[in-house]
Amino acid sequence: SYGNIVLNVAEFRRTNLDLRGWLKYMEIYHDRACRHSDIDTVAPIIYPVDESLMGAFTHEIAVAQQLDQMGIPVWLMRPSCDIAPDT
């Protein structure tokens, strides 16, 4: 039916985007992530932000720092009670 075709096309497109994102991560950002895993012995390399990326949301400060150093846009999600009232 037409509805099944629409759902299959949507699923194909979503899977295609997932695969393209994974390939881009493996080609570009995986090496950057590996370099930052040994941060105690090597000074971190901070890459410019790739503004073509949508970015990532995280609650973890360490993840936000790593993504930022890798050049991936990142939004650190914090509860409003953690934000000082004067900011």
PDB file of C-alpha atoms in Angstrom:
ATOM      1  CA  SER A   1       0.000   0.000   0.000  1.00  0.00           C
ATOM      2  CA  TYR A   2       0.974   3.628  -0.341  1.00  0.00           C
ATOM      3  CA  GLY A   3       1.403   4.016   3.426  1.00  0.00           C
ATOM      4  CA  ASN A   4       3.889   1.136   3.544  1.00  0.00           C
ATOM      5  CA  ILE A   5       5.893   2.654   0.700  1.00  0.00           C
ATOM      6  CA  VAL A   6       6.084   5.993   2.526  1.00  0.00           C
ATOM      7  CA  LEU A   7       7.237   4.272   5.725  1.00  0.00           C
ATOM      8  CA  ASN A   8       9.837   2.211   3.855  1.00  0.00           C
ATOM      9  CA  VAL A   9      11.226   5.278   2.092  1.00  0.00           C
ATOM     10  CA  ALA A  10      11.416   7.152   5.403  1.00  0.00           C
ATOM     11  CA  GLU A  11      13.201   4.214   7.048  1.00  0.00           C
ATOM     12  CA  PHE A  12      15.640   3.976   4.131  1.00  0.00           C
ATOM     13  CA  ARG A  13      16.435   7.693   4.336  1.00  0.00           C
ATOM     14  CA  ARG A  14      16.949   7.525   8.115  1.00  0.00           C
ATOM     15  CA  THR A  15      19.258   4.523   7.753  1.00  0.00           C
ATOM     16  CA  ASN A  16      21.151   6.292   4.967  1.00  0.00           C
ATOM     17  CA  LEU A  17      21.705   9.334   7.202  1.00  0.00           C
ATOM     18  CA  ASP A  18      22.843   7.096  10.072  1.00  0.00           C
ATOM     19  CA  LEU A  19      25.368   5.348   7.827  1.00  0.00           C
ATOM     20  CA  ARG A  20      26.662   8.611   6.365  1.00  0.00           C
ATOM     21  CA  GLY A  21      27.090  10.024   9.884  1.00  0.00           C
ATOM     22  CA  TRP A  22      28.915   6.906  11.055  1.00  0.00           C
ATOM     23  CA  LEU A  23      31.227   6.967   8.013  1.00  0.00           C
ATOM     24  CA  LYS A  24      32.035  10.645   8.519  1.00  0.00           C
ATOM     25  CA  TYR A  25      32.765   9.991  12.191  1.00  0.00           C
ATOM     26  CA  MET A  26      35.076   7.092  11.351  1.00  0.00           C
ATOM     27  CA  GLU A  27      36.862   8.996   8.564  1.00  0.00           C
ATOM     28  CA  ILE A  28      37.389  12.283  10.427  1.00  0.00           C
ATOM     29  CA  TYR A  29      36.520  12.266  14.112  1.00  0.00           C
ATOM     30  CA  HIS A  30      37.537   8.786  15.289  1.00  0.00           C
ATOM     31  CA  ASP A  31      41.246   9.653  15.037  1.00  0.00           C
ATOM     32  CA  ARG A  32      40.593  12.877  16.917  1.00  0.00           C
ATOM     33  CA  ALA A  33      38.772  10.961  19.649  1.00  0.00           C
ATOM     34  CA  CYS A  34      41.645   8.478  19.955  1.00  0.00           C
ATOM     35  CA  ARG A  35      44.145  11.317  20.322  1.00  0.00           C
ATOM     36  CA  HIS A  36      42.124  12.763  23.199  1.00  0.00           C
ATOM     37  CA  SER A  37      41.808   9.449  25.039  1.00  0.00           C
ATOM     38  CA  ASP A  38      45.429   9.762  26.198  1.00  0.00           C
ATOM     39  CA  ILE A  39      45.049  13.355  27.345  1.00  0.00           C
ATOM     40  CA  ASP A  40      47.340  13.004  30.393  1.00  0.00           C
ATOM     41  CA  THR A  41      50.457  12.436  28.299  1.00  0.00           C
ATOM     42  CA  VAL A  42      49.742  14.583  25.261  1.00  0.00           C
ATOM     43  CA  ALA A  43      48.647  18.210  25.104  1.00  0.00           C
ATOM     44  CA  PRO A  44      45.153  18.274  23.603  1.00  0.00           C
ATOM     45  CA  ILE A  45      44.762  19.453  20.030  1.00  0.00           C
ATOM     46  CA  ILE A  46      41.736  21.706  19.704  1.00  0.00           C
ATOM     47  CA  TYR A  47      40.179  21.640  16.243  1.00  0.00           C
ATOM     48  CA  PRO A  48      38.021  24.435  14.795  1.00  0.00           C
ATOM     49  CA  VAL A  49      34.293  23.817  15.022  1.00  0.00           C
ATOM     50  CA  ASP A  50      32.807  22.215  11.917  1.00  0.00           C
ATOM     51  CA  GLU A  51      29.786  24.452  11.366  1.00  0.00           C
ATOM     52  CA  SER A  52      28.376  22.072   8.758  1.00  0.00           C
ATOM     53  CA  LEU A  53      27.483  19.612  11.543  1.00  0.00           C
ATOM     54  CA  MET A  54      24.218  19.675  13.452  1.00  0.00           C
ATOM     55  CA  GLY A  55      26.083  18.824  16.640  1.00  0.00           C
ATOM     56  CA  ALA A  56      25.301  16.845  19.755  1.00  0.00           C
ATOM     57  CA  PHE A  57      23.477  17.247  23.052  1.00  0.00           C
ATOM     58  CA  THR A  58      24.899  15.789  26.262  1.00  0.00           C
ATOM     59  CA  HIS A  59      24.496  15.961  30.028  1.00  0.00           C
ATOM     60  CA  GLU A  60      28.109  14.912  30.642  1.00  0.00           C
ATOM     61  CA  ILE A  61      30.754  17.626  31.043  1.00  0.00           C
ATOM     62  CA  ALA A  62      33.604  15.315  29.947  1.00  0.00           C
ATOM     63  CA  VAL A  63      31.726  14.351  26.770  1.00  0.00           C
ATOM     64  CA  ALA A  64      31.028  18.025  26.000  1.00  0.00           C
ATOM     65  CA  GLN A  65      34.706  18.881  26.438  1.00  0.00           C
ATOM     66  CA  GLN A  66      35.839  16.021  24.201  1.00  0.00           C
ATOM     67  CA  LEU A  67      33.354  16.848  21.441  1.00  0.00           C
ATOM     68  CA  ASP A  68      34.311  20.528  21.609  1.00  0.00           C
ATOM     69  CA  GLN A  69      38.023  19.700  21.314  1.00  0.00           C
ATOM     70  CA  MET A  70      37.234  17.437  18.341  1.00  0.00           C
ATOM     71  CA  GLY A  71      35.509  20.328  16.548  1.00  0.00           C
ATOM     72  CA  ILE A  72      31.975  18.973  16.892  1.00  0.00           C
ATOM     73  CA  PRO A  73      29.307  21.495  17.970  1.00  0.00           C
ATOM     74  CA  VAL A  74      27.947  20.514  21.366  1.00  0.00           C
ATOM     75  CA  TRP A  75      25.239  21.688  23.748  1.00  0.00           C
ATOM     76  CA  LEU A  76      25.726  20.856  27.420  1.00  0.00           C
ATOM     77  CA  MET A  77      22.313  20.249  28.948  1.00  0.00           C
ATOM     78  CA  ARG A  78      22.117  21.173  32.624  1.00  0.00           C
ATOM     79  CA  PRO A  79      19.167  21.395  35.027  1.00  0.00           C
ATOM     80  CA  SER A  80      18.112  24.978  35.697  1.00  0.00           C
ATOM     81  CA  CYS A  81      18.908  24.513  39.408  1.00  0.00           C
ATOM     82  CA  ASP A  82      22.613  24.101  38.458  1.00  0.00           C
ATOM     83  CA  ILE A  83      22.732  27.529  36.816  1.00  0.00           C
ATOM     84  CA  ALA A  84      23.677  30.438  39.058  1.00  0.00           C
ATOM     85  CA  PRO A  85      20.840  32.982  39.357  1.00  0.00           C
ATOM     86  CA  ASP A  86      23.133  35.889  38.392  1.00  0.00           C
ATOM     87  CA  THR A  87      23.990  34.452  34.946  1.00  0.00           C
TER      88      THR A  87
END
